[in-house]
Amino acid sequence: MAPPPQRLIYRPPPPTHFLWWCAAILCSLLSIAVIIAGIVIFVGYVVIHPRVPVISVVDAHLFHFNYDGAGVLVTQINIVVRSQNDNMKAHAGFSNFNLELFFDGIRIAVLSTAAPYEVKKNSSVDFNYDYTSDPIPLSPEQMEDVDAFLKEDEVRFDLKGGVRARWRVGVLGSVGFFCSLNCQLRFHPANGTYISRRCSSRAK
Ligand SMILES: *[C@@H]1O[C@H](CO)[C@@H](O)[C@H](O)[C@H]1NC(C)=O
Ligand SMILES: *[C@@H]1O[C@H](CO)[C@@H](O)[C@H](O)[C@H]1NC(C)=O
C-alpha cells in the first residue's frame, strides 16, 4: 500500500501572552540593575579598598600552671588580643567580644568585653587579659595529661570565639562581619614563654 500523500499544514504560533512580555521586560531590567550594582560595588571597592577588621593574639604568657595535691588545676595566664582596623577611611565598631579558653576540653576562662568599642581608622586596640582560673578539679586522665605537658615542657590551650565587627564602606553603607578565632596557644610552662604562632581571624 502506498503511503498517504503528505500535506504540509501551516499552524501559526500561538500569540505570545501579554504577561510573558512583562516578565521578559522585568527580567531584563533586573539584569541591568544587577550589572549596575556590580559596577558600583566594584568601583567602590577599588576606590575605598575596604579591609575586614582583624582580631589576633599578639602576645601571651603563662605565669602559673600546675595542679595541687587535691588534683585541682591552678593556672594564671595573660593573653593580649589585638583588634585591628586597616581601613584608611573608616572607623570600625566591635561588639560581642567573646573568646573561650580551653585546656584539655575544659573551658577554663572566658575573655569578653562588656561594652562595644571603636577602633579608629588605620589603628588598633589591645586588650590585655590577665586571668587566674577558678580552681578546676581534674580527672585522673587530665592529671596525667598535665604531667605529660610539664614533662615535655609544652602545654597547649585552645582559644575559640570571636567578635562582631561593623564598619562603613563609603556610600555603600555599613558592613557587618564576624571575626572568628580558633587557635592553639602553646607555652613552655617552665619559664612561661608563649610559643608564638599565627593566631588571627584573617583569612589565610
Ligand atoms: C597607617 O599606619 C601605619 C602604621 O601605624 C603608618 O605607617 C601609615 O602611614 C598609616 N597610614 C595612613 C594613611 O595614615
Ligand atoms: C623558655 O624555655 C624554652 C625551652 O626551654 C626556651 O627555648 C626559651 O628560649 C625560654 N625563654 C626564655 C625567655 O627564657
Coordinates of C-alpha atoms and ligand atoms in Angstrom, one line a residue:
M1 CA 0.0 0.0 0.0
A2 CA 1.4 3.4 -0.9
P3 CA 1.8 5.9 2.0
P4 CA -0.8 8.6 2.0
P5 CA 0.4 11.8 0.4
Q6 CA 1.9 14.2 3.0
R7 CA 0.4 17.5 3.3
L8 CA 2.0 20.5 4.9
I9 CA -0.1 22.3 7.3
Y10 CA 0.8 25.7 8.5
R11 CA -0.1 26.4 12.1
P12 CA 0.7 29.9 13.2
P13 CA 2.5 30.0 16.6
P14 CA 0.2 30.9 19.4
P15 CA 0.4 34.6 20.1
T16 CA 2.8 35.5 23.0
H17 CA 0.8 36.3 26.0
F18 CA 1.0 39.8 27.3
L19 CA 2.2 38.6 30.7
W20 CA 5.2 36.9 29.1
W21 CA 6.2 40.2 27.6
C22 CA 6.0 41.8 31.0
A23 CA 8.1 39.0 32.6
A24 CA 10.7 39.3 29.9
I25 CA 11.0 43.1 30.3
L26 CA 11.2 42.7 34.1
C27 CA 14.0 40.2 33.8
S28 CA 15.9 42.5 31.5
L29 CA 15.5 45.4 33.9
L30 CA 16.6 43.2 36.8
S31 CA 19.7 42.0 34.9
I32 CA 20.7 45.6 34.2
A33 CA 20.1 46.6 37.8
V34 CA 22.3 43.7 38.9
I35 CA 25.1 44.7 36.5
I36 CA 24.9 48.4 37.6
A37 CA 25.0 47.3 41.3
G38 CA 28.0 45.1 40.5
I39 CA 29.9 48.0 38.8
V40 CA 29.1 50.4 41.8
I41 CA 30.3 47.8 44.3
F42 CA 33.5 47.1 42.2
V43 CA 34.3 50.8 41.8
G44 CA 33.5 51.4 45.5
Y45 CA 35.8 48.5 46.4
V46 CA 38.7 49.8 44.2
V47 CA 38.3 53.4 45.5
I48 CA 37.8 52.7 49.2
H49 CA 39.6 49.4 49.4
P50 CA 37.8 48.2 52.4
R51 CA 39.6 45.8 54.7
V52 CA 37.9 43.4 57.0
P53 CA 38.9 44.2 60.6
V54 CA 41.0 41.5 62.2
I55 CA 41.5 40.2 65.7
S56 CA 44.6 38.3 66.7
V57 CA 46.6 37.1 69.7
V58 CA 49.8 39.2 69.7
D59 CA 51.4 38.1 73.0
A60 CA 50.8 35.8 75.9
H61 CA 52.4 34.5 79.0
L62 CA 51.8 31.5 81.3
F63 CA 52.6 32.6 84.8
H64 CA 51.4 29.5 86.6
F65 CA 50.3 26.1 85.6
N66 CA 50.0 23.1 87.8
Y67 CA 47.7 21.1 89.9
D68 CA 47.7 20.8 93.7
G69 CA 47.6 17.8 96.0
A70 CA 43.8 17.5 95.6
G71 CA 44.0 17.4 91.8
V72 CA 42.8 20.9 91.3
L73 CA 44.2 22.8 88.3
V74 CA 45.6 26.2 89.2
T75 CA 46.7 28.4 86.3
Q76 CA 47.4 32.0 85.7
I77 CA 47.7 33.2 82.2
N78 CA 48.0 36.5 80.3
I79 CA 46.7 37.0 76.8
V80 CA 46.9 40.1 74.6
V81 CA 44.3 40.3 71.9
R82 CA 44.6 43.0 69.3
S83 CA 41.6 44.4 67.4
Q84 CA 42.9 45.9 64.2
N85 CA 41.3 48.2 61.7
D86 CA 43.3 48.5 58.5
N87 CA 40.8 50.8 56.8
M88 CA 42.2 54.2 55.9
K89 CA 38.8 55.8 55.6
A90 CA 36.5 54.1 58.1
H91 CA 36.2 53.6 61.8
A92 CA 35.3 50.1 62.9
G93 CA 33.0 49.2 65.7
F94 CA 33.4 45.9 67.6
S95 CA 30.8 44.2 69.8
N96 CA 30.0 41.0 71.5
F97 CA 33.7 40.1 72.0
N98 CA 33.8 36.6 73.4
L99 CA 36.7 34.2 73.5
E100 CA 36.8 31.0 75.4
L101 CA 40.0 29.3 76.6
F102 CA 40.1 25.5 76.9
F103 CA 42.5 23.2 78.4
D104 CA 42.1 19.5 77.6
G105 CA 38.5 20.1 76.6
I106 CA 37.7 22.0 79.9
R107 CA 36.6 25.6 79.5
I108 CA 38.8 27.4 82.0
A109 CA 38.2 31.0 81.1
V110 CA 36.0 33.4 79.2
L111 CA 37.6 36.5 77.8
S112 CA 35.0 39.1 77.0
T113 CA 34.4 42.8 76.9
A114 CA 31.2 44.1 78.4
A115 CA 30.8 47.1 76.1
P116 CA 31.2 47.6 72.4
Y117 CA 34.3 49.5 71.4
E118 CA 35.6 51.6 68.4
V119 CA 38.8 51.3 66.6
K120 CA 39.9 54.4 64.6
K121 CA 41.0 54.3 61.0
N122 CA 44.3 52.6 60.4
S123 CA 44.9 51.7 64.0
S124 CA 44.4 49.0 66.6
V125 CA 43.4 48.4 70.2
D126 CA 44.9 45.9 72.5
F127 CA 43.1 44.1 75.3
N128 CA 45.3 42.7 78.0
Y129 CA 43.6 39.8 79.8
D130 CA 45.1 38.6 83.0
Y131 CA 43.4 35.5 84.0
T132 CA 43.6 33.4 87.2
S133 CA 41.4 30.4 86.6
D134 CA 38.9 29.3 89.1
P135 CA 40.2 26.1 90.8
I136 CA 39.2 23.4 88.4
P137 CA 39.1 19.7 89.6
L138 CA 40.8 17.4 87.2
S139 CA 40.1 13.8 86.4
P140 CA 43.0 11.3 86.8
E141 CA 43.5 11.2 83.0
Q142 CA 43.6 15.0 82.9
M143 CA 46.2 15.0 85.7
E144 CA 48.2 12.6 83.6
D145 CA 48.0 15.0 80.6
V146 CA 49.2 17.8 82.8
D147 CA 52.1 15.7 83.9
A148 CA 53.0 14.8 80.3
F149 CA 52.8 18.5 79.3
L150 CA 55.0 19.5 82.2
K151 CA 57.5 16.8 81.3
E152 CA 57.8 17.8 77.7
D153 CA 57.8 21.5 78.8
E154 CA 55.0 22.3 76.3
V155 CA 51.4 23.0 77.3
R156 CA 48.6 23.6 74.8
F157 CA 45.4 25.6 75.2
D158 CA 42.7 26.2 72.7
L159 CA 41.2 29.6 72.2
K160 CA 37.9 29.8 70.4
G161 CA 35.3 32.5 69.7
G162 CA 35.2 35.9 68.0
V163 CA 33.8 39.3 67.8
R164 CA 31.3 41.1 65.7
A165 CA 32.8 43.9 63.6
R166 CA 31.0 46.6 61.7
W167 CA 32.5 49.3 59.5
R168 CA 31.3 51.8 56.9
V169 CA 32.2 51.3 53.3
G170 CA 31.7 54.8 51.9
V171 CA 28.4 55.2 50.0
L172 CA 27.9 51.5 50.1
G173 CA 26.8 51.7 53.7
S174 CA 27.8 49.7 56.7
V175 CA 29.1 46.2 56.5
G176 CA 29.0 43.6 59.3
F177 CA 31.3 40.7 59.7
F178 CA 32.0 38.1 62.3
C179 CA 35.7 37.7 63.0
S180 CA 36.3 34.3 64.4
L181 CA 39.4 32.9 66.1
N182 CA 40.2 29.2 66.6
C183 CA 43.7 28.5 67.5
Q184 CA 46.0 26.7 69.8
L185 CA 48.2 28.6 72.2
R186 CA 51.4 26.8 73.2
F187 CA 53.6 27.7 76.1
H188 CA 56.8 26.5 77.8
P189 CA 55.5 26.0 81.3
A190 CA 59.0 26.0 82.8
N191 CA 59.5 29.7 82.0
G192 CA 56.0 30.7 80.9
T193 CA 57.2 31.7 77.4
Y194 CA 54.5 31.8 74.7
I195 CA 55.4 29.9 71.6
S196 CA 54.3 32.4 69.1
R197 CA 52.5 31.2 66.0
R198 CA 49.8 32.6 63.8
C199 CA 46.6 33.2 65.7
S200 CA 44.4 35.6 63.7
S201 CA 40.9 35.9 62.3
R202 CA 42.4 37.0 59.0
A203 CA 41.7 34.5 56.2
K204 CA 44.8 32.6 55.2
Ligands
LIG1 C1 48.8 53.8 58.8 O1 49.5 53.3 59.9 C2 50.8 52.9 59.6 C3 51.5 52.3 60.9 O2 50.8 52.7 62.0 C4 51.6 54.2 59.1 O3 52.9 53.8 58.8 C5 50.9 54.7 57.9 O4 51.5 55.9 57.5 C6 49.4 55.0 58.2 N1 48.7 55.4 57.0 C7 47.9 56.4 57.0 C8 47.3 56.7 55.6 O5 47.6 57.1 58.0
LIG2 C1 62.0 29.3 77.8 O1 62.3 27.9 77.6 C2 62.4 27.5 76.2 C3 62.6 26.0 76.2 O2 63.3 25.6 77.3 C4 63.5 28.2 75.5 O3 63.5 27.8 74.2 C5 63.2 29.7 75.6 O4 64.2 30.4 75.0 C6 63.0 30.2 77.0 N1 62.6 31.6 77.0 C7 63.1 32.5 77.9 C8 62.6 33.8 77.7 O5 64.0 32.2 78.6

